[in-house]
mmCIF file of C-alpha atoms in Angstrom:
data_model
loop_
_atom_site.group_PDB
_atom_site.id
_atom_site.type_symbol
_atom_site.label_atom_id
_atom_site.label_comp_id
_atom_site.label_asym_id
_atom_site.label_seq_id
_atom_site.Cartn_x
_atom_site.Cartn_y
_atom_site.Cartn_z
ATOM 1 C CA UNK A 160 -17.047 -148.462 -134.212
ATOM 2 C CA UNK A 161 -14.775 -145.578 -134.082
ATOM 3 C CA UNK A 162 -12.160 -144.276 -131.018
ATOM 4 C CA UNK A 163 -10.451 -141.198 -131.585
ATOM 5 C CA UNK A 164 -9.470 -137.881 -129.753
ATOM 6 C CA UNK A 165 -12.724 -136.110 -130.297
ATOM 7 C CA UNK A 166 -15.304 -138.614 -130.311
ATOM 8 C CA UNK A 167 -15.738 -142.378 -129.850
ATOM 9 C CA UNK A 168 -19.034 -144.235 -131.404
ATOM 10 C CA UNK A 169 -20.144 -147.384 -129.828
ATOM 11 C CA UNK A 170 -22.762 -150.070 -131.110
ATOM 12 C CA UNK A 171 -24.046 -146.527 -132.976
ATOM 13 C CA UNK A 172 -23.883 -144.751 -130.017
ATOM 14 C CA UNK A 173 -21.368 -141.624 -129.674
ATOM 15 C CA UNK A 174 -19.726 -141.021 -126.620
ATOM 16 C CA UNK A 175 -17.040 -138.504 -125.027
ATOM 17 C CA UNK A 176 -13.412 -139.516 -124.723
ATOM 18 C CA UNK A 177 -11.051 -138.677 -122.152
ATOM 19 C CA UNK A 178 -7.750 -140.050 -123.885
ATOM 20 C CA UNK A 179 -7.177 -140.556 -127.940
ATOM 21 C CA UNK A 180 -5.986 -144.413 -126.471
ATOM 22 C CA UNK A 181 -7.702 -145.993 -123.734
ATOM 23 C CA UNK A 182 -6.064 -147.974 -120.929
ATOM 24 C CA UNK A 183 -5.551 -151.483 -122.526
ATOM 25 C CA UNK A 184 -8.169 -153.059 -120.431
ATOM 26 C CA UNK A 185 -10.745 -150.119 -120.877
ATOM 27 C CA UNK A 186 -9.763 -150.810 -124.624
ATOM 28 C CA UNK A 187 -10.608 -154.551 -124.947
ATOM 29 C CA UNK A 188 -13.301 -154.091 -122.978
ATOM 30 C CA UNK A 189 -15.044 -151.545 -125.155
ATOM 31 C CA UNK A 190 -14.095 -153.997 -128.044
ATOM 32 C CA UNK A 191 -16.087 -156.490 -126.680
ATOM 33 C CA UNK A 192 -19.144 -153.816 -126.236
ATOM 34 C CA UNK A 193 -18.680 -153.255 -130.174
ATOM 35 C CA UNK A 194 -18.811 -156.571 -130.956
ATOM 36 C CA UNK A 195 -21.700 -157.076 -128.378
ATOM 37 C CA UNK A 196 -23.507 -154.358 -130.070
ATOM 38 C CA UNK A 197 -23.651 -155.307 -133.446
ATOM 39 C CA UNK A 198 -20.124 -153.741 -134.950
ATOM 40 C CA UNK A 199 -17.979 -155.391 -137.364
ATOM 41 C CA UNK A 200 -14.867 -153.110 -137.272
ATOM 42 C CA UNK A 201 -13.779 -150.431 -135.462
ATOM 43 C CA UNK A 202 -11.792 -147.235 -136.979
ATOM 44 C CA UNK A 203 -8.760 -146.074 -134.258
ATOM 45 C CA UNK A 204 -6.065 -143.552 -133.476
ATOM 46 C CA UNK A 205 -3.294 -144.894 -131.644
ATOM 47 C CA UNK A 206 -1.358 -142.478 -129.652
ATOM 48 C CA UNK A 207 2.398 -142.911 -129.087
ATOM 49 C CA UNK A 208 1.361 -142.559 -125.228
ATOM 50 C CA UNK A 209 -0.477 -145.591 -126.113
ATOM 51 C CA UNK A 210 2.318 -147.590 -127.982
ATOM 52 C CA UNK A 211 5.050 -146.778 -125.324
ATOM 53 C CA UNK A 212 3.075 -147.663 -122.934
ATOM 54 C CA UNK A 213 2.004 -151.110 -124.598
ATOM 55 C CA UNK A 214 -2.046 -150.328 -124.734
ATOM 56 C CA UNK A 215 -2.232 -151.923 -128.113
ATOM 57 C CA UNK A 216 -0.110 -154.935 -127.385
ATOM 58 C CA UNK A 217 -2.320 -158.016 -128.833
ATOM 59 C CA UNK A 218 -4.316 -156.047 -131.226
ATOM 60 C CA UNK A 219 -4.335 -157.069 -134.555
ATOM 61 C CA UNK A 220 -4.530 -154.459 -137.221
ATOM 62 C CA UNK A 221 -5.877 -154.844 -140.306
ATOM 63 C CA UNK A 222 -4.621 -151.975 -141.715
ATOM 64 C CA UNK A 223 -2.537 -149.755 -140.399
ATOM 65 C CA UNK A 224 -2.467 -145.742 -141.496
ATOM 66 C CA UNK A 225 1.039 -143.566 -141.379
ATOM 67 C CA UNK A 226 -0.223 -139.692 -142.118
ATOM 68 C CA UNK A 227 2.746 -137.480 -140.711
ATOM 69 C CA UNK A 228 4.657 -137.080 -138.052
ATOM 70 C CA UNK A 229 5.792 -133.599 -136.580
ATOM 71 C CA UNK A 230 7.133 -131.967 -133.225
ATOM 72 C CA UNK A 231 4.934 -132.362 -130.259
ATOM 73 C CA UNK A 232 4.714 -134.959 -127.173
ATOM 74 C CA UNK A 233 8.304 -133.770 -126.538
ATOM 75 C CA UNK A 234 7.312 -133.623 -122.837
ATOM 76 C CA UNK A 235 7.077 -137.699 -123.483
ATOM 77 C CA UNK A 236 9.576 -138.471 -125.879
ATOM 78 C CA UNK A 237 13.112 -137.529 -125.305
ATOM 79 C CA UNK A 238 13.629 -136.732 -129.092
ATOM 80 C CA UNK A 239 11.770 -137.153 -132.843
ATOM 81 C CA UNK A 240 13.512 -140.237 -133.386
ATOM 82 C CA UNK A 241 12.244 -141.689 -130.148
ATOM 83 C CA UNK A 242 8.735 -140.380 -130.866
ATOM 84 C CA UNK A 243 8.883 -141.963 -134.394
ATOM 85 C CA UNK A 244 10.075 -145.576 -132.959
ATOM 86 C CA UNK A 245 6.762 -145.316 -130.775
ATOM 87 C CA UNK A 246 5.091 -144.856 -133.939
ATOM 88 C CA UNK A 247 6.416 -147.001 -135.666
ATOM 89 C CA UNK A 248 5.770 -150.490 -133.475
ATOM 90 C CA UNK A 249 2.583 -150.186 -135.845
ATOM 91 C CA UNK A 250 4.377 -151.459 -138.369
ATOM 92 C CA UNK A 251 7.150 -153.813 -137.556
ATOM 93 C CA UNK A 252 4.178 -156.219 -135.587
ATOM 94 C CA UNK A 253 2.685 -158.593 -137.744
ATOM 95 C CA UNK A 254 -0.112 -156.624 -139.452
ATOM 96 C CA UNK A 255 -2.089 -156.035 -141.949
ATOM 97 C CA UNK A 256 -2.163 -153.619 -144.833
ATOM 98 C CA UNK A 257 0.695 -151.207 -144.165
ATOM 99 C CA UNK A 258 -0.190 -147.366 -145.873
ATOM 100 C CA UNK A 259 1.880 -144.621 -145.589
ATOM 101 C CA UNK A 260 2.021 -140.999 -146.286
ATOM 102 C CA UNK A 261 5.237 -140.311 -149.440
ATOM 103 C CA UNK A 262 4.507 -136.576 -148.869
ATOM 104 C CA UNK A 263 5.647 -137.154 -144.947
ATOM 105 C CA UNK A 264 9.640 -137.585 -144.245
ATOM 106 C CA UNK A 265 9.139 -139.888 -141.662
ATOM 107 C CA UNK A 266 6.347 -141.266 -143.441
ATOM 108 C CA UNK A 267 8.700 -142.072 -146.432
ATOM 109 C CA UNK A 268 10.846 -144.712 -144.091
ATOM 110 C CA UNK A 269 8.189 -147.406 -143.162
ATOM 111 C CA UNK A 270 7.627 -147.190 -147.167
ATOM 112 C CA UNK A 271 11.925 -147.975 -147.659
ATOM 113 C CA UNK A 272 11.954 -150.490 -144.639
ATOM 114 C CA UNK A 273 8.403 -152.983 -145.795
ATOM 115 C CA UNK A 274 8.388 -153.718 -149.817
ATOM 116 C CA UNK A 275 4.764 -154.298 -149.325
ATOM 117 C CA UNK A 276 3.656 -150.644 -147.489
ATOM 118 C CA UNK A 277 1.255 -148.813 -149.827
ATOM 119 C CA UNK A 278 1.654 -145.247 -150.232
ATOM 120 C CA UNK A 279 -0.669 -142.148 -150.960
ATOM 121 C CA UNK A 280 0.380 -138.275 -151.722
ATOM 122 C CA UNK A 281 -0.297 -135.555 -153.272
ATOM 123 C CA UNK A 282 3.053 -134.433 -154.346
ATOM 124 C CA UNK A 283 4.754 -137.091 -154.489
ATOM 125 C CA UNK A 284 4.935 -140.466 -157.119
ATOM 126 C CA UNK A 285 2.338 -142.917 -154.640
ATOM 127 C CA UNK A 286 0.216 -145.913 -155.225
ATOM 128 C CA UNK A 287 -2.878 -143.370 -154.809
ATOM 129 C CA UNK A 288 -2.045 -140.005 -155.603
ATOM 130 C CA UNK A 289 -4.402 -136.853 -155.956
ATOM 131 C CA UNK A 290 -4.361 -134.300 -158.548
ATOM 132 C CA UNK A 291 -6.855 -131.105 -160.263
ATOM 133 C CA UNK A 292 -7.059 -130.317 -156.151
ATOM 134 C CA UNK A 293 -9.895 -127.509 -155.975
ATOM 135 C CA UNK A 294 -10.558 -126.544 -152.628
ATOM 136 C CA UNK A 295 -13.089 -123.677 -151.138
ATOM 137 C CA UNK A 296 -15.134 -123.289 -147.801
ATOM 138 C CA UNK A 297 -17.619 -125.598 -148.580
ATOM 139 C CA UNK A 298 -14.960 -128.495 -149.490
ATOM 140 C CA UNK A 299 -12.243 -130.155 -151.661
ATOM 141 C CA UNK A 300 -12.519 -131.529 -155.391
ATOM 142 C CA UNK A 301 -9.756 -133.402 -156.540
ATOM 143 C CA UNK A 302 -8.950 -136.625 -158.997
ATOM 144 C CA UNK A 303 -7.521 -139.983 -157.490
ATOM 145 C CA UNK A 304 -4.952 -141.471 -159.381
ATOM 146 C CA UNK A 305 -4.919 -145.457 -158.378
ATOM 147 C CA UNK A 306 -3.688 -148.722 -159.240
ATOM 148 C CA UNK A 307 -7.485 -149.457 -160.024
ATOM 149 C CA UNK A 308 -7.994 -146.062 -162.470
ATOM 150 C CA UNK A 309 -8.935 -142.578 -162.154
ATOM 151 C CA UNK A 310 -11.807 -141.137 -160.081
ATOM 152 C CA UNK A 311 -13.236 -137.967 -159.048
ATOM 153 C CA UNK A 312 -13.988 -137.093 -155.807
ATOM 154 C CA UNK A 313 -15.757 -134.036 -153.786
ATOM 155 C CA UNK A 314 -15.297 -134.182 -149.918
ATOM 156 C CA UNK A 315 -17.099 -131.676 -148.061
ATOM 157 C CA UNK A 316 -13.576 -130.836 -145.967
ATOM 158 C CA UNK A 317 -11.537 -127.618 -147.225
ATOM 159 C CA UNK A 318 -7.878 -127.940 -147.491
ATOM 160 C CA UNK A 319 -5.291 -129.839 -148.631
ATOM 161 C CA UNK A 320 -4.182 -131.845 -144.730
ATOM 162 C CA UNK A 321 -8.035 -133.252 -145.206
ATOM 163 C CA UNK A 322 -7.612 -134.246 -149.064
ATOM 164 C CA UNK A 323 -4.200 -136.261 -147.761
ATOM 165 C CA UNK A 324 -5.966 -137.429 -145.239
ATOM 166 C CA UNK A 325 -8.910 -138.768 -147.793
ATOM 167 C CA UNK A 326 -6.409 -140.256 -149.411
ATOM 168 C CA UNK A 327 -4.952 -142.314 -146.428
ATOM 169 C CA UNK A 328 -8.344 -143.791 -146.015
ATOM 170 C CA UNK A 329 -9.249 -144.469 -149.605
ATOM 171 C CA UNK A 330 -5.912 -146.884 -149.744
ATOM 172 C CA UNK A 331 -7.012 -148.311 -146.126
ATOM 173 C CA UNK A 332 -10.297 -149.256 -147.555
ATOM 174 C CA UNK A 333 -8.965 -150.343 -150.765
ATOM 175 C CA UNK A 334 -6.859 -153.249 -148.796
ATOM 176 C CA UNK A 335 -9.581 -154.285 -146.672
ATOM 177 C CA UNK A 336 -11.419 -154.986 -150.302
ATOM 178 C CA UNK A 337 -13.809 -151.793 -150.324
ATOM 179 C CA UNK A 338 -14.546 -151.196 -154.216
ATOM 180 C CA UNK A 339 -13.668 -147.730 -155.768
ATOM 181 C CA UNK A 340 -16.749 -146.691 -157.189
ATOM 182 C CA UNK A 341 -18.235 -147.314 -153.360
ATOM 183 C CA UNK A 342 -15.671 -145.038 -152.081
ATOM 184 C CA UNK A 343 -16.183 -142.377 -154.831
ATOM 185 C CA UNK A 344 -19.970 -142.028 -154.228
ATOM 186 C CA UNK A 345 -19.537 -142.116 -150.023
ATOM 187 C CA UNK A 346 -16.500 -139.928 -149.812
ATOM 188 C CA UNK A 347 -18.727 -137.369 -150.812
ATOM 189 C CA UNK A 348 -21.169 -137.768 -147.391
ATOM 190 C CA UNK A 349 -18.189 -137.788 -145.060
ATOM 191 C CA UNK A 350 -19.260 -135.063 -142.504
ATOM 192 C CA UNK A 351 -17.067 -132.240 -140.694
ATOM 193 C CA UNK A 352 -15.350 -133.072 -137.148
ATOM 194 C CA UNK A 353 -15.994 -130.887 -134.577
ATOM 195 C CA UNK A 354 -13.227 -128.276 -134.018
ATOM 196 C CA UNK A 355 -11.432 -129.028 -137.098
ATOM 197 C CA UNK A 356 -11.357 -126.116 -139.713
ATOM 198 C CA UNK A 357 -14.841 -126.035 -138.491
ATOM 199 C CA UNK A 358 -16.728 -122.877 -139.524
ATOM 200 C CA UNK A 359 -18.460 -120.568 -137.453
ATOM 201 C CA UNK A 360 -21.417 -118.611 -138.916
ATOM 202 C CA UNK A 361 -23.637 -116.231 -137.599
ATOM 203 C CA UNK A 362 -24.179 -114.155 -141.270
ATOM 204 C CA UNK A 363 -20.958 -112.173 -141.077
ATOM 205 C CA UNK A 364 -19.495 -111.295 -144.215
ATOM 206 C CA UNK A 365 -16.171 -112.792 -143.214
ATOM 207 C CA UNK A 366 -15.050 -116.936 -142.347
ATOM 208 C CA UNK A 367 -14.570 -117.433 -138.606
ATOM 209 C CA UNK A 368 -13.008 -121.448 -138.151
ATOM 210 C CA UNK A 369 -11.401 -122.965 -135.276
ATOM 211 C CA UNK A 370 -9.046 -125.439 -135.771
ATOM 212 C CA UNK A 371 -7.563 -127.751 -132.706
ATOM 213 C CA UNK A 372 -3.890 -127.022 -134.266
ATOM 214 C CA UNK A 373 -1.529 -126.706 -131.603
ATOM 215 C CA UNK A 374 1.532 -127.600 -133.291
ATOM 216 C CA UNK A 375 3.563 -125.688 -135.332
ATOM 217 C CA UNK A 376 3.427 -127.772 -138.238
ATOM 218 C CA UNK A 377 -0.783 -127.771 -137.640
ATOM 219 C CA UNK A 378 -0.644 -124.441 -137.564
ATOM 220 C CA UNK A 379 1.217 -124.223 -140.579
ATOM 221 C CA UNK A 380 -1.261 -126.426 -142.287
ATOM 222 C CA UNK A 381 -3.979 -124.526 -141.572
ATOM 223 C CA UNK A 382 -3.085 -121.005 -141.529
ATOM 224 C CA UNK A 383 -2.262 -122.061 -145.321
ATOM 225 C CA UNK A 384 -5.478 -123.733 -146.039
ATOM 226 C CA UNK A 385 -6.696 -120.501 -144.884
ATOM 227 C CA UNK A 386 -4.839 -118.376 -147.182
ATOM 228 C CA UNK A 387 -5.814 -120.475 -150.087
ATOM 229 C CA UNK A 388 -9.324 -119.204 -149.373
ATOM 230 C CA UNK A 389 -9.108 -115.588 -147.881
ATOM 231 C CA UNK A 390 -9.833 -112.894 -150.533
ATOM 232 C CA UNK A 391 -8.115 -110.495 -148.271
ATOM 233 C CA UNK A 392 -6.438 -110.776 -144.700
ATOM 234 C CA UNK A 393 -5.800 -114.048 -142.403
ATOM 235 C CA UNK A 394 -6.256 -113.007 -138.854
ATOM 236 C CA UNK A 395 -5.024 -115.871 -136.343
ATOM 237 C CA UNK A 396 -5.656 -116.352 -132.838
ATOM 238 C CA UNK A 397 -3.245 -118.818 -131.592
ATOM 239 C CA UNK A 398 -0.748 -120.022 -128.475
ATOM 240 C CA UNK A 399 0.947 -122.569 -126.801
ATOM 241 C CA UNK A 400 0.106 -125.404 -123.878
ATOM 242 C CA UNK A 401 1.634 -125.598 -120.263
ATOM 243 C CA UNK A 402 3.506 -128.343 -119.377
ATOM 244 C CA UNK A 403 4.156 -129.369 -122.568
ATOM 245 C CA UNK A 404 6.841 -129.224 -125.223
ATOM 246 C CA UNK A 405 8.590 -125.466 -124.945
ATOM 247 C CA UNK A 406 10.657 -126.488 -128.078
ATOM 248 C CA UNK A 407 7.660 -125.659 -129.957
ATOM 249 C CA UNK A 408 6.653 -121.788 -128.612
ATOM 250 C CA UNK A 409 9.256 -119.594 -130.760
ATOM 251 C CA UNK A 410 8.067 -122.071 -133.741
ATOM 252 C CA UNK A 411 4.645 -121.421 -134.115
ATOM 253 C CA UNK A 412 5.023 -117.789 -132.849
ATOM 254 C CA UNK A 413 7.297 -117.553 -136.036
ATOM 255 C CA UNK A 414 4.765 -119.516 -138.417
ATOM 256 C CA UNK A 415 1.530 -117.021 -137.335
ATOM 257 C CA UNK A 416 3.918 -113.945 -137.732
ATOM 258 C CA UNK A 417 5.057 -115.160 -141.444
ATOM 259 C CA UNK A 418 1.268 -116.410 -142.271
ATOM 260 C CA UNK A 419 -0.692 -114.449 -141.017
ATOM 261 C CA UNK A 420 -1.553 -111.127 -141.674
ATOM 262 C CA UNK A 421 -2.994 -110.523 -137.870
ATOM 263 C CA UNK A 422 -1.733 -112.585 -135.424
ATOM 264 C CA UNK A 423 -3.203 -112.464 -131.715
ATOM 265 C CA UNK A 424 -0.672 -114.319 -129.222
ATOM 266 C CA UNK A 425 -3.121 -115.463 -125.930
ATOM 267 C CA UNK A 426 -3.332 -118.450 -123.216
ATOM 268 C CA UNK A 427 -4.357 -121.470 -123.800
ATOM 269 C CA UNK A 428 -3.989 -124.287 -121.521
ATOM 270 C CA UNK A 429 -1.475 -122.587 -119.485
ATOM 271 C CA UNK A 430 -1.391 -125.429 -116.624
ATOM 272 C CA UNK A 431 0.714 -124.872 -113.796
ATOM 273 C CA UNK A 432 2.766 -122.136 -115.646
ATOM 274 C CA UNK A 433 2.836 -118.500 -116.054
ATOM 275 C CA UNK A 434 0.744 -117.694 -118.943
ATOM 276 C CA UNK A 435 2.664 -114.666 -119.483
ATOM 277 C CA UNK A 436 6.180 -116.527 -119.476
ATOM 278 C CA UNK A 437 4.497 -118.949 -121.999
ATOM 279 C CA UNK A 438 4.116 -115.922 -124.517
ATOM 280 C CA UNK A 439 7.288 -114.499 -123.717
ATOM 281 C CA UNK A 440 8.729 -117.975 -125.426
ATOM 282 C CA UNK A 441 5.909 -117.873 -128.214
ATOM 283 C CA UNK A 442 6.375 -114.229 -129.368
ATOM 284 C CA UNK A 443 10.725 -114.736 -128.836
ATOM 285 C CA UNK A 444 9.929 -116.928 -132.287
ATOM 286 C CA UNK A 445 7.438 -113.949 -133.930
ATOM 287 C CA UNK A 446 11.261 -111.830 -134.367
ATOM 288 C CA UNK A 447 9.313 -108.606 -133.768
ATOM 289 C CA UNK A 448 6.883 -108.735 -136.585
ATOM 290 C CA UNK A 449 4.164 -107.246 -134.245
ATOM 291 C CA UNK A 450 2.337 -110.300 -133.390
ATOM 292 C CA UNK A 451 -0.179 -108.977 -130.711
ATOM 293 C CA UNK A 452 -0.241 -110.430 -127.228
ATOM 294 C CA UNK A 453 -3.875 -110.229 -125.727
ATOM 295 C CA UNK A 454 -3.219 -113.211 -122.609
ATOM 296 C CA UNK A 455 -7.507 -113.721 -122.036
ATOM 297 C CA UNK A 456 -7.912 -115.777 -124.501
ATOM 298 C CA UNK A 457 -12.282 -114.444 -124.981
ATOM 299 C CA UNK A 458 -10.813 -111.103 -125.584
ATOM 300 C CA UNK A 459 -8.280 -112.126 -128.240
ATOM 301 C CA UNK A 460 -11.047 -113.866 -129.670
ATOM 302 C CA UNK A 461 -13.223 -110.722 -129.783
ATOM 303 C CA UNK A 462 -10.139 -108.927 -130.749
ATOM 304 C CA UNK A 463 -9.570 -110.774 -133.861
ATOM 305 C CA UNK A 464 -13.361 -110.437 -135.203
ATOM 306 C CA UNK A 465 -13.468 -106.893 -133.993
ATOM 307 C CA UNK A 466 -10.257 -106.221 -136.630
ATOM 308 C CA UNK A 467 -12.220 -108.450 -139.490
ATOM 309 C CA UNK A 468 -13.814 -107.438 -142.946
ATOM 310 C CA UNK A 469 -15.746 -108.513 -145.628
ATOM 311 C CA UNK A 470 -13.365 -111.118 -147.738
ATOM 312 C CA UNK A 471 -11.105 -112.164 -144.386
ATOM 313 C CA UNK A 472 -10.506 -115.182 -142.227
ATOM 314 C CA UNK A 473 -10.333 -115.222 -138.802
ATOM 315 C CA UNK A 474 -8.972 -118.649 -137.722
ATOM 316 C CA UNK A 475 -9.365 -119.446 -133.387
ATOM 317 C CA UNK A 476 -6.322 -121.909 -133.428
ATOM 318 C CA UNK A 477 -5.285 -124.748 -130.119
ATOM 319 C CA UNK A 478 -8.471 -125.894 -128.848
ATOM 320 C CA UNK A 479 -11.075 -126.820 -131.459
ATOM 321 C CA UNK A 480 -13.474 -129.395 -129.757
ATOM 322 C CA UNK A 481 -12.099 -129.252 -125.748
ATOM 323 C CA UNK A 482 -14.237 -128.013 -123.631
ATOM 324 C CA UNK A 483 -12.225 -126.200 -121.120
ATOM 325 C CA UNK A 484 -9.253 -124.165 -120.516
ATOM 326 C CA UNK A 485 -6.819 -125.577 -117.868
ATOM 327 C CA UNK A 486 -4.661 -124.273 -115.120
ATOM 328 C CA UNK A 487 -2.151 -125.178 -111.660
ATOM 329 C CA UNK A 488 -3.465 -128.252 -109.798
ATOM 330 C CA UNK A 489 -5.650 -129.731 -112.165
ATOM 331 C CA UNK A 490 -8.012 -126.749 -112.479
ATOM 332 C CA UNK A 491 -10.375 -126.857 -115.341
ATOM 333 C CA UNK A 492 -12.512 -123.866 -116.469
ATOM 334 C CA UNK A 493 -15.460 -123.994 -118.764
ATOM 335 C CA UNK A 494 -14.413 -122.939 -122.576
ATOM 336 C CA UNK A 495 -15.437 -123.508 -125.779
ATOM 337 C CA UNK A 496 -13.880 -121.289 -129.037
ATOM 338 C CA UNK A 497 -16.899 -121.974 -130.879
ATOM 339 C CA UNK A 498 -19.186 -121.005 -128.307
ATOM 340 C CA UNK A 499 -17.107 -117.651 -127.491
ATOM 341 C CA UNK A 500 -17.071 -116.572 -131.220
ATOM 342 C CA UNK A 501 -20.737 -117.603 -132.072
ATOM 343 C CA UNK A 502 -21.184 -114.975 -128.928
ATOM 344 C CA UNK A 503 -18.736 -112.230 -130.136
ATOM 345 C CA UNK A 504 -19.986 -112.645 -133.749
ATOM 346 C CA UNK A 505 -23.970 -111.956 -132.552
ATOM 347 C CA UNK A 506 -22.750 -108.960 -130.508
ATOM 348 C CA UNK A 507 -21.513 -107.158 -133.825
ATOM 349 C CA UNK A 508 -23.399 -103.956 -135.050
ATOM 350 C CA UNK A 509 -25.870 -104.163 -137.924
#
């Protein structure tokens, strides 16, 4: 089975998810439909909601997966250090396999504080550590470099946060006894998630993807990826939630203005704030490199392709797979980035 934030898949079924954690009830009951169902194991992501608030208390991981850790959930957690002690009750409970991320700062302490942790990176000297890295719209190529030998790999994901990612898995699997070879010939089939550097296509001669980044160290990640595969400009469409962490505004208004060649400042998930005051605090970080501040988010998005040629990328960053824009008193309106720019893109000329 698998529970995450975008999807969860029961007994083979897939279903929509409200939280990334359920309720620690909900949880064990909807272990006890997997098991009821047929399912052997179950694939999770474990909020730190979920960890401070003891949802995972009596679960027993086999293996346990440390991939990064940057600013967000401030509204939760009075500081990083208190976020990463949330994280890390993963690993001081009597687990499992413990694999962590070398290329990650805080990912580097779980490997100082457990002898036994396992580590994966790209840069960095790890138990399974990727090299040759090709990447391109259609997906990554790269070598693994393991205890067990070399392999080569192809993964249909572009970019190197999904080839780290890979690799976080491939040592997961490796401790729970998976053999190489298996993992070199299924890595391959591992299909896209919905809203992450997913691509939208409607015969353009430019890359449209929306991402769900809505941190500034996401954001970073992929406006990156998405140099590493423009042939000209990177236009961005980005902003910043209500109610949330404000720390992080002036950040990623900073990190669009420095990587992208466009960037398009708009709402998203504004909440029970002024949208407008929310891009006053995003743009303060942009230092008056002329990001451009369009606050309805459909015309920003129609703004973006409008200014897009042959060669660019247009990247629709915050959302990826939600459903809805949000606003005061629990107010929920109906939008999807990838429906809005499959609509923009078909109303082009020619």
């Amino acid at each position: 089975g698998l529970l995450g934030t975008v999807t969860s898949v029961i007994a083979g079924v897939e279903r929509a998810t409200e939280r990334t954690t359920p309720e620690a009830i909900d949880l064990q009951r909807t272990f006890a439909e997997m098991l009821a169902g047929g399912d052997q194991a179950c694939a999770i992501e474990v909020s730190s909601h979920a960890l401070e608030l003891r949802r995972a208390d009596g679960i027993h991981f086999a293996a346990t997966v440390f991939t990064n850790l940057t600013q967000d959930h401030l509204d939760f957690h009075p500081s990083m250090e208190e976020y990463f002690q949330a994280k890390r009750r993963l690993f001081v409970r009597e687990a499992g396999a413990r694999i962590v991320n070398l290329d990650d700062p805080y990912g580097r302490r779980p490997a100082g504080e457990f002898p036994d942790a396992v580590s994966f990176a790209i840069d960095a000297d790890a138990d399974y550590r990727a090299s040759d890295l090709r990447t391109g719209f259609e997906g990554s190529e790269f070598t693994v470099h393991s205890p067990e030998g070399e392999h080569a790999v192809s993964l249909c994901l572009p970019g190197r946060f999904n080839v780290a990612n890979a690799l976080g898995a491939w040592a997961a699997a490796r401790a729970l006894g998976v053999r190489s070879e298996q993992l070199a010939a299924t890595l391959p089939q591992a299909g896209r998630v919905p809203g992450r550097f997913e691509p939208v296509v409607e015969g353009q001669p430019f890359a449209v993807l929306v991402d769900y980044a809505h941190t500034p160290d996401s954001l970073e990640n992929v406006l990156s990826a998405a140099r590493e595969l423009a042939q000209h400009q990177v236009i961005a469409v980005f902003g910043a939630g209500g109610d949330r962490d404000r720390g992080k505004r002036p950040q990623m208004g900073e990190i669009a203005a420095r990587l992208a060649d466009v960037a398009i400042a708009t709402s998203d998930n504004p909440r029970s704030e002024d949208p407008e005051a929310i891009l006053d605090e995003v743009l303060a970080g942009a230092g008056g490199h002329g990001v451009e501040r369009v606050l309805d988010r459909r015309l920003a998005i129609a703004r973006a392709v409008s200014l897009a040629e042959a060669g660019d990328v247009v990247v629709i960053a915050g959302k990826g797979h939600e459903q809805g824009q949000e606003f005061e008193d629990g107010r929920k309106e109906p939008f999807d980035d990838v429906s809005v720019a499959r609509e923009v893109l078909r109303g082009l000329p020619g």
